Amino acid sequence: HRVKKHAEVIHKNATSVLLLPSSNPQDTASLVAQRQIARWPGMDAKQQRERYIKRHIQYKEYGDIKIIGMYSPEETVRKIMGKLKK
């Protein structure tokens, strides 16, 4: 699987950060789908929700640093920096 291979390379050479709006994909699937459709009109909302849920489940295992929640950009950076300092 390509994602796993890339994650291994990144883990060896850098610190990865996983940003998720919620730990529960059902809570945010519609929000993420709306954002995708706003960027690329014509996409199918149901398909985008399903795609997000599938990817969320796969990707939540990745990330040396995990930031889960919907924070402002400034707060997200503070959280990342705080975890990098540990």
PDB file of C-alpha atoms in Angstrom:
ATOM      1  CA  HIS A   1       0.000   0.000   0.000  1.00  0.00           C
ATOM      2  CA  ARG A   2       1.470   3.297  -1.092  1.00  0.00           C
ATOM      3  CA  VAL A   3       0.337   5.291   1.960  1.00  0.00           C
ATOM      4  CA  LYS A   4       2.018   2.859   4.347  1.00  0.00           C
ATOM      5  CA  LYS A   5       5.245   2.987   2.324  1.00  0.00           C
ATOM      6  CA  HIS A   6       5.252   6.792   2.327  1.00  0.00           C
ATOM      7  CA  ALA A   7       4.484   6.895   6.044  1.00  0.00           C
ATOM      8  CA  GLU A   8       7.481   4.674   6.775  1.00  0.00           C
ATOM      9  CA  VAL A   9       9.803   6.924   4.759  1.00  0.00           C
ATOM     10  CA  ILE A  10       8.453  10.036   6.457  1.00  0.00           C
ATOM     11  CA  HIS A  11       8.720   8.470   9.913  1.00  0.00           C
ATOM     12  CA  LYS A  12      12.393   7.663   9.327  1.00  0.00           C
ATOM     13  CA  ASN A  13      13.255  11.142   8.041  1.00  0.00           C
ATOM     14  CA  ALA A  14      10.826  13.618   9.597  1.00  0.00           C
ATOM     15  CA  THR A  15       7.999  14.200  12.028  1.00  0.00           C
ATOM     16  CA  SER A  16       4.545  13.825  10.514  1.00  0.00           C
ATOM     17  CA  VAL A  17       1.448  15.640  11.740  1.00  0.00           C
ATOM     18  CA  LEU A  18      -2.040  14.189  11.369  1.00  0.00           C
ATOM     19  CA  LEU A  19      -4.877  16.734  11.488  1.00  0.00           C
ATOM     20  CA  LEU A  20      -8.383  15.361  11.950  1.00  0.00           C
ATOM     21  CA  PRO A  21     -11.475  17.423  12.760  1.00  0.00           C
ATOM     22  CA  SER A  22     -12.828  14.686  15.060  1.00  0.00           C
ATOM     23  CA  SER A  23     -11.920  11.234  16.294  1.00  0.00           C
ATOM     24  CA  ASN A  24     -15.294  10.037  14.976  1.00  0.00           C
ATOM     25  CA  PRO A  25     -15.507  10.173  11.160  1.00  0.00           C
ATOM     26  CA  GLN A  26     -19.313  10.228  11.254  1.00  0.00           C
ATOM     27  CA  ASP A  27     -19.214  13.524  13.165  1.00  0.00           C
ATOM     28  CA  THR A  28     -17.396  15.402  10.428  1.00  0.00           C
ATOM     29  CA  ALA A  29     -18.016  13.537   7.167  1.00  0.00           C
ATOM     30  CA  SER A  30     -20.647  16.019   5.989  1.00  0.00           C
ATOM     31  CA  LEU A  31     -18.470  19.020   6.864  1.00  0.00           C
ATOM     32  CA  VAL A  32     -15.500  17.628   4.959  1.00  0.00           C
ATOM     33  CA  ALA A  33     -17.723  16.674   2.008  1.00  0.00           C
ATOM     34  CA  GLN A  34     -19.140  20.231   1.891  1.00  0.00           C
ATOM     35  CA  ARG A  35     -15.622  21.673   1.811  1.00  0.00           C
ATOM     36  CA  GLN A  36     -14.605  19.308  -1.001  1.00  0.00           C
ATOM     37  CA  ILE A  37     -17.682  20.198  -3.038  1.00  0.00           C
ATOM     38  CA  ALA A  38     -17.042  23.916  -2.509  1.00  0.00           C
ATOM     39  CA  ARG A  39     -13.556  23.435  -3.984  1.00  0.00           C
ATOM     40  CA  TRP A  40     -14.665  21.153  -6.802  1.00  0.00           C
ATOM     41  CA  PRO A  41     -18.321  21.749  -7.721  1.00  0.00           C
ATOM     42  CA  GLY A  42     -20.079  18.813  -9.296  1.00  0.00           C
ATOM     43  CA  MET A  43     -18.750  16.209  -6.876  1.00  0.00           C
ATOM     44  CA  ASP A  44     -21.266  13.841  -5.332  1.00  0.00           C
ATOM     45  CA  ALA A  45     -21.822  14.636  -1.622  1.00  0.00           C
ATOM     46  CA  LYS A  46     -22.657  11.058  -0.631  1.00  0.00           C
ATOM     47  CA  GLN A  47     -19.578   9.729  -2.421  1.00  0.00           C
ATOM     48  CA  GLN A  48     -17.383  12.334  -0.728  1.00  0.00           C
ATOM     49  CA  ARG A  49     -18.760  11.452   2.734  1.00  0.00           C
ATOM     50  CA  GLU A  50     -18.098   7.757   2.109  1.00  0.00           C
ATOM     51  CA  ARG A  51     -14.583   8.484   0.805  1.00  0.00           C
ATOM     52  CA  TYR A  52     -13.804  10.629   3.856  1.00  0.00           C
ATOM     53  CA  ILE A  53     -14.995   7.959   6.296  1.00  0.00           C
ATOM     54  CA  LYS A  54     -12.907   5.281   4.593  1.00  0.00           C
ATOM     55  CA  ARG A  55      -9.791   7.463   4.565  1.00  0.00           C
ATOM     56  CA  HIS A  56     -10.321   8.631   8.135  1.00  0.00           C
ATOM     57  CA  ILE A  57     -10.338   5.050   9.345  1.00  0.00           C
ATOM     58  CA  GLN A  58      -7.146   4.301   7.387  1.00  0.00           C
ATOM     59  CA  TYR A  59      -5.225   7.469   8.177  1.00  0.00           C
ATOM     60  CA  LYS A  60      -6.030   7.841  11.894  1.00  0.00           C
ATOM     61  CA  GLU A  61      -3.271   5.336  12.610  1.00  0.00           C
ATOM     62  CA  TYR A  62      -0.651   7.587  11.010  1.00  0.00           C
ATOM     63  CA  GLY A  63       1.021  10.716  12.314  1.00  0.00           C
ATOM     64  CA  ASP A  64       3.787  11.101  14.849  1.00  0.00           C
ATOM     65  CA  ILE A  65       1.794  14.031  16.173  1.00  0.00           C
ATOM     66  CA  LYS A  66      -1.979  13.830  16.136  1.00  0.00           C
ATOM     67  CA  ILE A  67      -4.122  16.938  16.428  1.00  0.00           C
ATOM     68  CA  ILE A  68      -7.774  15.986  16.665  1.00  0.00           C
ATOM     69  CA  GLY A  69     -10.351  18.754  16.802  1.00  0.00           C
ATOM     70  CA  MET A  70     -11.449  21.826  14.928  1.00  0.00           C
ATOM     71  CA  TYR A  71      -9.136  24.596  16.063  1.00  0.00           C
ATOM     72  CA  SER A  72      -8.161  27.935  14.627  1.00  0.00           C
ATOM     73  CA  PRO A  73      -4.965  27.901  12.570  1.00  0.00           C
ATOM     74  CA  GLU A  74      -3.167  29.680  15.421  1.00  0.00           C
ATOM     75  CA  GLU A  75      -4.294  27.148  18.022  1.00  0.00           C
ATOM     76  CA  THR A  76      -3.391  24.259  15.717  1.00  0.00           C
ATOM     77  CA  VAL A  77       0.135  25.642  15.366  1.00  0.00           C
ATOM     78  CA  ARG A  78       0.416  26.095  19.160  1.00  0.00           C
ATOM     79  CA  LYS A  79      -0.641  22.488  19.706  1.00  0.00           C
ATOM     80  CA  ILE A  80       1.839  21.193  17.125  1.00  0.00           C
ATOM     81  CA  MET A  81       4.677  23.297  18.545  1.00  0.00           C
ATOM     82  CA  GLY A  82       3.844  22.133  22.060  1.00  0.00           C
ATOM     83  CA  LYS A  83       4.085  18.501  21.000  1.00  0.00           C
ATOM     84  CA  LEU A  84       7.307  19.082  19.065  1.00  0.00           C
ATOM     85  CA  LYS A  85       8.943  20.496  22.198  1.00  0.00           C
ATOM     86  CA  LYS A  86       8.250  17.308  24.186  1.00  0.00           C
TER      87      LYS A  86
END
